[in-house]
Coordinates of C-alpha atoms in Angstrom, one line a residue:
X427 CA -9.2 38.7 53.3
X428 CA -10.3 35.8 55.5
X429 CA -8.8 33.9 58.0
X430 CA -7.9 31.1 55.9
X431 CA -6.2 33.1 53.5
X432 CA -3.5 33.8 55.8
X433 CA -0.3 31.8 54.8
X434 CA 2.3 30.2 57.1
X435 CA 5.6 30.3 55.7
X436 CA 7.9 28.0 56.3
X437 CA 11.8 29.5 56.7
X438 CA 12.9 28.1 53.4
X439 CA 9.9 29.6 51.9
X440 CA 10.6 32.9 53.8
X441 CA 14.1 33.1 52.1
X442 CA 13.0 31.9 49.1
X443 CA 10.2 34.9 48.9
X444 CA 12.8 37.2 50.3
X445 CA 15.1 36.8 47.7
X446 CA 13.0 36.6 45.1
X447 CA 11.4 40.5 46.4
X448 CA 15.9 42.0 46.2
X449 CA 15.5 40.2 43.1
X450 CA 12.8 42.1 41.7
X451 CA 13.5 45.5 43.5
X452 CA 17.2 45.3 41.5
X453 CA 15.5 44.9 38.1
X454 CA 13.2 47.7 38.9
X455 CA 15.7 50.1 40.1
X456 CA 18.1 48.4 37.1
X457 CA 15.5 48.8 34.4
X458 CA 12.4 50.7 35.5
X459 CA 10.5 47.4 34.8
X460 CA 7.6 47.9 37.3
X461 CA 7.0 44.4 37.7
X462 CA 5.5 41.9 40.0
X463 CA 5.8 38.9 41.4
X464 CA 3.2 36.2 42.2
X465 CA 3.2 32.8 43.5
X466 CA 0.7 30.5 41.2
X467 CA -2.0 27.8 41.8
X468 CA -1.5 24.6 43.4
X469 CA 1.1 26.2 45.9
X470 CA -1.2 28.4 47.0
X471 CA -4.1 26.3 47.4
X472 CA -2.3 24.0 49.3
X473 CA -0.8 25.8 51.7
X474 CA -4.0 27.8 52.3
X475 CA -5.3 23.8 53.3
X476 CA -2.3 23.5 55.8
X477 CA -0.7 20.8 53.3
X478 CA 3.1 20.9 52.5
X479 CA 3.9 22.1 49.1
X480 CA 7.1 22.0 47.0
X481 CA 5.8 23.0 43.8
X482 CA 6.6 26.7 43.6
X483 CA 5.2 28.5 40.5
X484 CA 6.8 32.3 40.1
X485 CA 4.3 34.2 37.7
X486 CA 5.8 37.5 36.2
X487 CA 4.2 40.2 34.3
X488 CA 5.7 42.6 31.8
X489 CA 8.9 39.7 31.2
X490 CA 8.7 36.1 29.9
X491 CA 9.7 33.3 32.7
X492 CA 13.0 32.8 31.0
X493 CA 13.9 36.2 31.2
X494 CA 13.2 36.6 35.3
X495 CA 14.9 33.3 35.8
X496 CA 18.0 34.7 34.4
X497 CA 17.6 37.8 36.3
X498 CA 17.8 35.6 39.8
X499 CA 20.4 33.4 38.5
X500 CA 23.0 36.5 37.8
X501 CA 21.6 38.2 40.9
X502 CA 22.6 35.1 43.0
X503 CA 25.9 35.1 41.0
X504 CA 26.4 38.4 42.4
X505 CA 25.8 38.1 45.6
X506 CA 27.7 34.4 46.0
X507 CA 24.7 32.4 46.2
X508 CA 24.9 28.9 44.8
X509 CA 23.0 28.6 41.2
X510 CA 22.3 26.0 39.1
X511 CA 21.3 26.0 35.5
X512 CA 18.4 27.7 33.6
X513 CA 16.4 25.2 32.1
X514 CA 14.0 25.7 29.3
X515 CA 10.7 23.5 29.3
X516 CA 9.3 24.5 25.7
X517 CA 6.1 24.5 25.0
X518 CA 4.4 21.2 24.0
X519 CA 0.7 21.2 23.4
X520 CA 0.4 17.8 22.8
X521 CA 1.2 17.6 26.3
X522 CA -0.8 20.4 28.1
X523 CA 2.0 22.4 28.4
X524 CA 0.5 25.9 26.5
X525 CA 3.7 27.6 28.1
X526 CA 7.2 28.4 27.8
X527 CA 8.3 27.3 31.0
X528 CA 11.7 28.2 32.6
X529 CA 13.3 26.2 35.9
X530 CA 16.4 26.7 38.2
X531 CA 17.6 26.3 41.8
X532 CA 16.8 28.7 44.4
X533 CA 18.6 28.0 48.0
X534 CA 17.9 24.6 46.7
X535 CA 14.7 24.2 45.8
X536 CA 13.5 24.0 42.5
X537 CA 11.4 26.9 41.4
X538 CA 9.5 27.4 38.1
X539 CA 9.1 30.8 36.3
X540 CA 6.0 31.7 33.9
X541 CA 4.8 35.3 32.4
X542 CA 0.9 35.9 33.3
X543 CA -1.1 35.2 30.4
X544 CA -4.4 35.5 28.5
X545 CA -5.6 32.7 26.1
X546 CA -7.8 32.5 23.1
X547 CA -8.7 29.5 21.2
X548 CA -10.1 28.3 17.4
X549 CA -12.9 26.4 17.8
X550 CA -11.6 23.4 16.4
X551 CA -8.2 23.1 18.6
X552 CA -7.7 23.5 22.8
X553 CA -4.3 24.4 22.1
X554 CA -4.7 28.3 22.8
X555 CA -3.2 31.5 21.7
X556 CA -1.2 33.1 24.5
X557 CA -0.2 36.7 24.9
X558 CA 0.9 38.5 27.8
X559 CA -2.1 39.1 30.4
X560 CA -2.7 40.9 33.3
X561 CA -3.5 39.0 36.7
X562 CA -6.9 39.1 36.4
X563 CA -6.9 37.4 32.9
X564 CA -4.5 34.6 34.3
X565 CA -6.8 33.6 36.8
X566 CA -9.7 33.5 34.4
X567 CA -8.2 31.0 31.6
X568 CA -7.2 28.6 34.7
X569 CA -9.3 25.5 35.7
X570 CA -10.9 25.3 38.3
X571 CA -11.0 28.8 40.8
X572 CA -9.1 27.1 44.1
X573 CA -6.5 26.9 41.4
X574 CA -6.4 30.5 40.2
X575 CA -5.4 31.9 43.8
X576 CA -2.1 34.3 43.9
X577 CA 0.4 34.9 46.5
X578 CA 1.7 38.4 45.8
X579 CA 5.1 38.1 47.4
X580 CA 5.5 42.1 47.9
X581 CA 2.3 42.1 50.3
X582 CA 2.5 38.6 51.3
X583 CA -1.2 38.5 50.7
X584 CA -3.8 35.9 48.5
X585 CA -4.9 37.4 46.0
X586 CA -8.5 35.8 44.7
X587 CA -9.0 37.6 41.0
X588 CA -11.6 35.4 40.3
X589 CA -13.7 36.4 43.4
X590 CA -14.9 33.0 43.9
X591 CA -11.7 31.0 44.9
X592 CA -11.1 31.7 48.4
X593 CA -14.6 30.7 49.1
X594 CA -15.0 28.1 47.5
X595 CA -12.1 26.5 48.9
X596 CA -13.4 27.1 52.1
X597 CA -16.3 25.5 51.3
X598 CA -15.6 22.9 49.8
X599 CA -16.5 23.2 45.8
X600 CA -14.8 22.9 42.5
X601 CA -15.9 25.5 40.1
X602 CA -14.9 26.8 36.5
X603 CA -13.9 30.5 36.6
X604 CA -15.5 31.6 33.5
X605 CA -18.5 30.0 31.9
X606 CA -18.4 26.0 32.3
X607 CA -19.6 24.7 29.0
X608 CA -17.2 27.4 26.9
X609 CA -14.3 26.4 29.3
X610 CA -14.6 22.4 28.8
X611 CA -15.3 23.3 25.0
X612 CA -12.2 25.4 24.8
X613 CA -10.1 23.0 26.7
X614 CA -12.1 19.6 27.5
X615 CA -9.3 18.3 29.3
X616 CA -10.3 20.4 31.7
X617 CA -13.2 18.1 32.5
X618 CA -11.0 15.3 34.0
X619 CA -9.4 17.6 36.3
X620 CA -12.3 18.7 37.7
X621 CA -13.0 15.3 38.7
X622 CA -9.5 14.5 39.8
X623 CA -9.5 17.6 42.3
X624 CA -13.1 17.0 43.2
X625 CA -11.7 13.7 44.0
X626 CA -8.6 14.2 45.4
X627 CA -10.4 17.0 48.4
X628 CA -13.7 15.6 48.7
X629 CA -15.4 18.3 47.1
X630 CA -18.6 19.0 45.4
X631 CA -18.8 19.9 41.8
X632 CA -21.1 23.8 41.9
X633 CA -24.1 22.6 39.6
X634 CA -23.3 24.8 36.3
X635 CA -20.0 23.0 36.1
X636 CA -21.6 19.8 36.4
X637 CA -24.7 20.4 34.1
X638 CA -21.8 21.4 31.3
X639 CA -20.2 18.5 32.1
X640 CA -23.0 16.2 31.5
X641 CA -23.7 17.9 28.0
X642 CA -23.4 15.7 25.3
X643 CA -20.9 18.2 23.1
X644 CA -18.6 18.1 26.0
X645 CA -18.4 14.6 25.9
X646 CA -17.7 15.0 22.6
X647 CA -14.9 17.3 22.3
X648 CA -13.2 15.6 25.3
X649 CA -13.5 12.4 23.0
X650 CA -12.1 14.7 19.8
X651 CA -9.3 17.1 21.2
X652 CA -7.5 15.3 24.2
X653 CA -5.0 12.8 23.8
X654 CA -4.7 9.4 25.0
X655 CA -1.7 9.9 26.6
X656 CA -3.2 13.1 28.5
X657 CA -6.3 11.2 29.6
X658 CA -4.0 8.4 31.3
X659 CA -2.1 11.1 33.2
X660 CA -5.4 12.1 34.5
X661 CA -6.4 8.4 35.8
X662 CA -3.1 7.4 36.7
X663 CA -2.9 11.0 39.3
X664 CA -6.8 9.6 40.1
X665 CA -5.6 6.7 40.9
X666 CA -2.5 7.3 43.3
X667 CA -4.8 9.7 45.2
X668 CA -6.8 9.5 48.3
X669 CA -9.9 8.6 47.3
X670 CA -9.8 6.6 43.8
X671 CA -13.2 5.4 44.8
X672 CA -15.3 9.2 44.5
X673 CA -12.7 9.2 41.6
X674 CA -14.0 6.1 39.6
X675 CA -17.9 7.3 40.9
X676 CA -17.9 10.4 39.5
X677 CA -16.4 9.1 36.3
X678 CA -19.6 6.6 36.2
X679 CA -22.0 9.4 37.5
X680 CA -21.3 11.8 34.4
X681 CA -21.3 9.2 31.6
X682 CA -17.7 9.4 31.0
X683 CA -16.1 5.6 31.4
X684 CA -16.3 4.5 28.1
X685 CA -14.3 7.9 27.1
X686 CA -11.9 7.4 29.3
X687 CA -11.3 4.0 29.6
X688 CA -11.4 3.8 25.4
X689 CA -11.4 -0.2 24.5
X690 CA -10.7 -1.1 21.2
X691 CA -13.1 -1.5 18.5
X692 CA -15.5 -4.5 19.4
X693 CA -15.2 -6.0 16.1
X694 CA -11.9 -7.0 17.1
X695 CA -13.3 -9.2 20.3
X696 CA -13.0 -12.4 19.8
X697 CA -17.0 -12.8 21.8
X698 CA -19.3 -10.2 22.8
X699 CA -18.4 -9.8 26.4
X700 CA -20.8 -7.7 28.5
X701 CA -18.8 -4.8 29.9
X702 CA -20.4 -3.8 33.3
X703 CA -19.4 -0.4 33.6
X704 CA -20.5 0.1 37.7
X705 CA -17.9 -3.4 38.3
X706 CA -15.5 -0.3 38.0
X707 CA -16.5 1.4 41.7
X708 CA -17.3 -2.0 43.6
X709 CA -14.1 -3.4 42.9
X710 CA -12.4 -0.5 43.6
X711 CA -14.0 0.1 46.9
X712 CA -13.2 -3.8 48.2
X713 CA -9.7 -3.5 46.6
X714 CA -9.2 -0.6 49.1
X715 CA -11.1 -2.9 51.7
X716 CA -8.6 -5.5 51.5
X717 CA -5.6 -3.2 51.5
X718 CA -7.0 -2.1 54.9
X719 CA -7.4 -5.5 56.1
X720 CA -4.8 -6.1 59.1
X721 CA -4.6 -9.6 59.6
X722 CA -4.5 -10.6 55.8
X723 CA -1.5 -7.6 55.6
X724 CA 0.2 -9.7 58.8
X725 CA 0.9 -12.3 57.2
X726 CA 2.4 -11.3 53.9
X727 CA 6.4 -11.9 53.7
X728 CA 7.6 -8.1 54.4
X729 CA 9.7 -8.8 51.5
X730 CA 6.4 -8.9 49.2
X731 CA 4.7 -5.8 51.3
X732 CA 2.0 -4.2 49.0
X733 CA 3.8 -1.2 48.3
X734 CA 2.8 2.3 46.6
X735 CA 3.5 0.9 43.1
X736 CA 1.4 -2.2 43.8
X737 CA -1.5 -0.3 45.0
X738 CA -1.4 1.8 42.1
X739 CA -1.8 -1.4 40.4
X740 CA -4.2 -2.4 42.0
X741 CA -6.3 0.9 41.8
X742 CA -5.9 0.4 38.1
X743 CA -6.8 -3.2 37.6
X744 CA -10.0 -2.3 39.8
X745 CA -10.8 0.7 37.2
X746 CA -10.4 -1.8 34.1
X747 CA -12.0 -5.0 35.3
X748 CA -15.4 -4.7 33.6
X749 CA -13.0 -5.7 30.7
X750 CA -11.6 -8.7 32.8
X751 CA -13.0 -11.2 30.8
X752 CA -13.1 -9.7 27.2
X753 CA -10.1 -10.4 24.7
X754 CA -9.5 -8.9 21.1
X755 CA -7.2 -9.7 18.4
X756 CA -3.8 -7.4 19.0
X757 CA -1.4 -7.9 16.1
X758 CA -1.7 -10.8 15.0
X759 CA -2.3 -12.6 18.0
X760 CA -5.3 -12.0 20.7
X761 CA -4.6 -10.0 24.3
X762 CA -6.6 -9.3 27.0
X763 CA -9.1 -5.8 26.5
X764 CA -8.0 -4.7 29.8
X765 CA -4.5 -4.7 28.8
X766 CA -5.5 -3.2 25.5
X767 CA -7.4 -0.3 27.1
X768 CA -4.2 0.7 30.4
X769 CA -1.6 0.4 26.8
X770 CA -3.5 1.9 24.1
X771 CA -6.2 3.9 25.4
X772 CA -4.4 5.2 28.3
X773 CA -0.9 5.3 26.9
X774 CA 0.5 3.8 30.3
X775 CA 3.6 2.1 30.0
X776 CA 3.4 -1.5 28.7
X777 CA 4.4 -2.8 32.3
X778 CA 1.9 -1.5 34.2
X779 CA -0.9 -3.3 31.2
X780 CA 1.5 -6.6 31.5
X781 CA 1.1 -6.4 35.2
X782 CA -2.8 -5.7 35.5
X783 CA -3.7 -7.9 32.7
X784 CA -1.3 -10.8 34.5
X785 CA -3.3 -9.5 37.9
X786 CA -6.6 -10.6 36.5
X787 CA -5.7 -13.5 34.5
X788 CA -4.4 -14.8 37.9
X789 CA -7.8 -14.3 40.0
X790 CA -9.5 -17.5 38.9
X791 CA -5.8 -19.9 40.0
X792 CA -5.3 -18.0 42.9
X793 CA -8.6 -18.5 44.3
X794 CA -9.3 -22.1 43.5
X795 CA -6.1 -22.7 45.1
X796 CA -6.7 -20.4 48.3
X797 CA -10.2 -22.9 48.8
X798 CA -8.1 -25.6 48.4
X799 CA -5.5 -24.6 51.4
X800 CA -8.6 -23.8 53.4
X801 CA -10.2 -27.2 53.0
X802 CA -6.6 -29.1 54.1
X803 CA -3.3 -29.6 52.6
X804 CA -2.1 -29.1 49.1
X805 CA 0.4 -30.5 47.4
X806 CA 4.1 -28.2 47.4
X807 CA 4.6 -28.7 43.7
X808 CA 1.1 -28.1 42.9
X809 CA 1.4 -24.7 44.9
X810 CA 4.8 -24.1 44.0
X811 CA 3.8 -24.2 40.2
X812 CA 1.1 -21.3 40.6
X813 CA 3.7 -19.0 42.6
X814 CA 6.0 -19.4 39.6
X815 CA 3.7 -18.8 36.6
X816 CA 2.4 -15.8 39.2
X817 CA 6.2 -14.2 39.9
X818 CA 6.9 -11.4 41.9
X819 CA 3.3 -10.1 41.4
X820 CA 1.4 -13.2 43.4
X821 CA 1.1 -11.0 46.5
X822 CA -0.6 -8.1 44.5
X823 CA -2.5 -10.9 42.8
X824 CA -3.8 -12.4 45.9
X825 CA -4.9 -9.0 47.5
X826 CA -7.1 -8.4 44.7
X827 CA -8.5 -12.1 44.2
X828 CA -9.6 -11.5 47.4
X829 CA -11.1 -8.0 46.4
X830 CA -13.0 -9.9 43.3
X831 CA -14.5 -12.3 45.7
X832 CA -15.7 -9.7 47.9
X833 CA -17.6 -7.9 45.0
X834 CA -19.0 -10.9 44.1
X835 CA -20.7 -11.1 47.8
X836 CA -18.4 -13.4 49.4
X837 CA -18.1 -12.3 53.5
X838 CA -15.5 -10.2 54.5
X839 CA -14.5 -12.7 57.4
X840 CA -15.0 -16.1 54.6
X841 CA -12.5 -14.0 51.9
X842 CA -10.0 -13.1 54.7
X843 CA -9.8 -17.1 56.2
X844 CA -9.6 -18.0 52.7
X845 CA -6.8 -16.2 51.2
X846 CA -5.2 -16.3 54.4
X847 CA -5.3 -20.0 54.2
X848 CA -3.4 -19.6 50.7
X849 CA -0.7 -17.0 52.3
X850 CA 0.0 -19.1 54.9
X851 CA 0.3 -22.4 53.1
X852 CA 2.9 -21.0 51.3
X853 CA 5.1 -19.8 54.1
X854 CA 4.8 -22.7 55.4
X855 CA 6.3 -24.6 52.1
X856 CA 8.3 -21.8 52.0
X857 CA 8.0 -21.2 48.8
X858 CA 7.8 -17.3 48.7
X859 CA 10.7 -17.4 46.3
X860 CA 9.9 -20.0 43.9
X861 CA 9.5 -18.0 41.3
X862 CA 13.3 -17.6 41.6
X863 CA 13.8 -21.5 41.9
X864 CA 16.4 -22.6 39.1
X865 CA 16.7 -25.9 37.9
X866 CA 19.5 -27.9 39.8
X867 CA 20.3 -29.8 36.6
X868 CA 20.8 -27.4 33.9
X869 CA 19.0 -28.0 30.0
X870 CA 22.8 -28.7 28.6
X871 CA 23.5 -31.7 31.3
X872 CA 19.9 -32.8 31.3
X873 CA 20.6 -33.1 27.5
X874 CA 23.7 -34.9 27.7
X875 CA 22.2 -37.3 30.6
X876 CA 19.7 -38.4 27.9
X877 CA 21.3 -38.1 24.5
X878 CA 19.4 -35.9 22.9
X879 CA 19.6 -31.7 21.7
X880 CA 19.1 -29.2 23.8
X881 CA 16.5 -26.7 22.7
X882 CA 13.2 -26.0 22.6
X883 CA 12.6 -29.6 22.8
X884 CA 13.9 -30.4 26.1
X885 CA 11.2 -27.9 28.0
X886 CA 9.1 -30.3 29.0
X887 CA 11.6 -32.8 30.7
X888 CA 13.0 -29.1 32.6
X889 CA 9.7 -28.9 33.8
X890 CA 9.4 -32.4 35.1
X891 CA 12.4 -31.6 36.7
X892 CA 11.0 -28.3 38.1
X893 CA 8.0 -30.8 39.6
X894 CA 10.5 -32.7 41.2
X895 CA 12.3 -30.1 42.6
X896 CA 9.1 -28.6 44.0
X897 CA 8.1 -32.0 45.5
X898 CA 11.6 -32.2 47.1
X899 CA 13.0 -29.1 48.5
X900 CA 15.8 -31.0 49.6
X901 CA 16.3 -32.8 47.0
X902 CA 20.3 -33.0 45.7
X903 CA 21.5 -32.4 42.5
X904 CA 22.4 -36.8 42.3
X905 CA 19.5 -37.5 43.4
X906 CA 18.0 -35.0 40.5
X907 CA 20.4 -37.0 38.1
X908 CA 18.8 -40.3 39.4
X909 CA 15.5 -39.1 39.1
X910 CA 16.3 -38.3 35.4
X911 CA 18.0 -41.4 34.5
X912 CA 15.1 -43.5 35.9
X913 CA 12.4 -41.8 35.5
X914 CA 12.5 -39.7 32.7
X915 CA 15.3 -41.8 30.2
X916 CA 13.5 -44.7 29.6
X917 CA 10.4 -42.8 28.4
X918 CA 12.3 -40.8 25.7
X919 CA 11.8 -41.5 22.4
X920 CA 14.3 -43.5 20.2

């Protein structure tokens, strides 16, 4: 065993593992079930990489999860140690989750239970046949091999079954256990995690695993077997990592973009839009540019900060922009590719493809209107008007209409002058919050005011009336009245 696979508990951990080992030594003495207990995975590899981990995964052999989790429950019971709950997590393929999965409270920390297993699969499905299997087997029928490590909680030692992973976490490479092109063939999904934790550490893919990777019948059964709602949990966790820019390049670099990012059919698109795949990574990289950028991030009203959320968002709308300007009929009606391909071929909720559809349909106003405010002053209802129709999103859509201009070669110091220009110019109209501007004459007394219904009718005078307002921040609600007896009244029809 290496240096680096020495593990630092921390003293919940200790207590946690302590308690755990009385746990196991009862049901041995209780039931002369010689079993043993293992810490599984992630855990492991993170805390051999010095990061903090919460996820603790107990594997068991010779007893399901369920079973053990029970046994620490009652054992705490007995010894007046506070318990929580057994939950069940069943099974649900359709989900990646193979296993029977049982969850509880120890000294406070949630803690999952699992029986080691073996798995065999038809050719036609990746949803496996699981038995009971021996350590050795577990570590096999895992992903990648820094992910098969063990932390045997009797010896407080790693335990590397697959004789590969310790070193190749120290050295930096993402590797199948067992043969590549049989394990993405068995389980394709597997193929987007190896590029989500190649992503997430930095790592290189070992060549077998990428050479099965660039196979044609692994694209294939990725494309067959995996659901769309599984592919989008893969993005979505590339996306919120550290480096969503390796993420969206390796993507590109093994032919998988249109698989993942799965538009709808092209004879629904209303005009044959080139698609430029490599868009993806240029945007991405100057979205991340402009996130970093100080003085544009100075000025932004700290109540519109760019927050995790937003640059998820933004990460996002950067993956699907080579759809930006495509649209295709959706229901009886036409909508934006992008938003087609984060809602249907990502299964993300329909906010997040509202918000990154909204995001690029804004790029365009946003930066006409930012080379306005750099060339001199603009008018507060003409500015006032684009903060509305943006809402609460205008800060996210101005960071990334300045991450558009960049990829299209625009200087770093000419994009940050110019949306700052823009930022600024709306501070200064303080009009931040116009987006949450009501009308000071309501539709019923604008109504009455000029004799006629309220309804659908009566938008357009409201937004006159909103113009007005914009154009007079101080304007009262009289003087609103005045403006719509003289101005608007005798232009009504009879």
């Amino acid at each position: 065993m290496t240096n680096m696979a020495k593990i630092v508990l921390t003293e919940t951990e200790t207590e946690i593992c302590t308690l755990l080992n009385r746990v196991a030594d009862h049901i041995r003495a209780t039931t002369n079930e010689q079993l043993t207990l293992r810490i599984a995975g992630g855990w492991v590899r993170d805390k051999l990489l010095g990061l903090a981990s919460h996820d603790i995964d107990i594997a068991v052999d010779h007893m399901s999860g369920f079973t053990l989790a029970q046994h620490v429950t009652s054992y705490m019971q007995l010894h007046s140690i506070a318990t929580s709950s057994v939950g069940k997590i069943n099974s649900n393929p359709s989900r990646s989750k193979h296993l029977e999965t049982a969850t509880t409270k120890v000294l406070g920390q949630f803690v999952d239970f699992v029986h080691l297993r073996s798995e065999t699969y038809e050719e036609d499905s990746r949803i496996p046949q699981i038995e009971f299997g021996t350590p050795e087997e577990d570590a096999r029928r895992r992903d990648i091999t820094i992910n098969a490590l063990f932390y045997n909680l009797q010896t407080r030692e790693v335990e590397d079954f697959t004789g590969r992973g310790l070193k190749d976490l120290e050295e930096g490479v993402v590797r199948t256990p067992m043969d590549a092109e049989q394990t993405f063939k068995d389980d394709p999904l597997r193929v987007l995690r190896v590029l989500r934790f190649a992503s997430r550490f930095g790592y290189e893919i070992e060549k077998e695993t990428a050479r099965a990777m660039e196979r044609e019948v692994v694209r294939s059964e990725l494309e067959r077997k995996i659901s769309r709602e599984r592919v989008g949990v893969e993005v979505e966790k590339m996306a919120e990592g550290e480096r969503p820019v390796l993420a969206i390049q390796l993507i590109l670099k093994f032919g998988l973009y249109e698989c993942v990012f799965r538009a709808p059919s092209r004879e629904t698109w209303a005009d044959d839009v080139d698609v430029d795949a490599m868009a993806a990574e240029s945007v991405t990289r100057c979205t991340l540019k402009m996130l970093d950028e100080a003085s544009l991030h100075a000025l932004i009203p700290s109540q519109y900060s760019v927050t995790l959320h937003d640059r998820r968002i933004l990460i996002l709308a950067s993956y699907v922009y080579p759809f930006h300007a495509a649209v295709a009929a959706d229901r009886k009606r036409n909508a934006s590719v992008a938003l087609l391909v984060v809602r249907d071929g990502l299964k993300l909720p329909t906010n997040d493809a509202d918000s990154i559809a909204a995001v690029h349909m804004l790029v365009p106003r946003i930066t006409a209107m930012a080379a306005l405010c750099c060339a001199g002053p603009v008018e507060r209802n003409t500015l006032g008007h684009l903060i509305r129709d943006a809402g609460a999103r205008w800060i996210v859509a101005t960071v990334f209409a300045a991450a558009v201009q960049l990829h299209k070669g625009v200087s770093t110091d000419q994009v940050v002058a110019t949306f700052s220009a823009f930022i600024r110019a709306v501070k200064e109209a303080e009009l931040e919050d116009a987006f949450k501007l009501k009308h000071i004459v309501n539709g019923r007394d604008v109504a009455t005011l000029l004799g006629c219904r309220t309804g659908p009718g009566i938008k357009p005078v409201l937004d006159r009336i909103m113009d007005w307002q914009l154009a007079h921040p101080r304007g009262t609600h009289d003087e609103c009245r005045e403006f719509i007896i003289e101005e608007i009244a005798p232009h009504m029809p009879l």
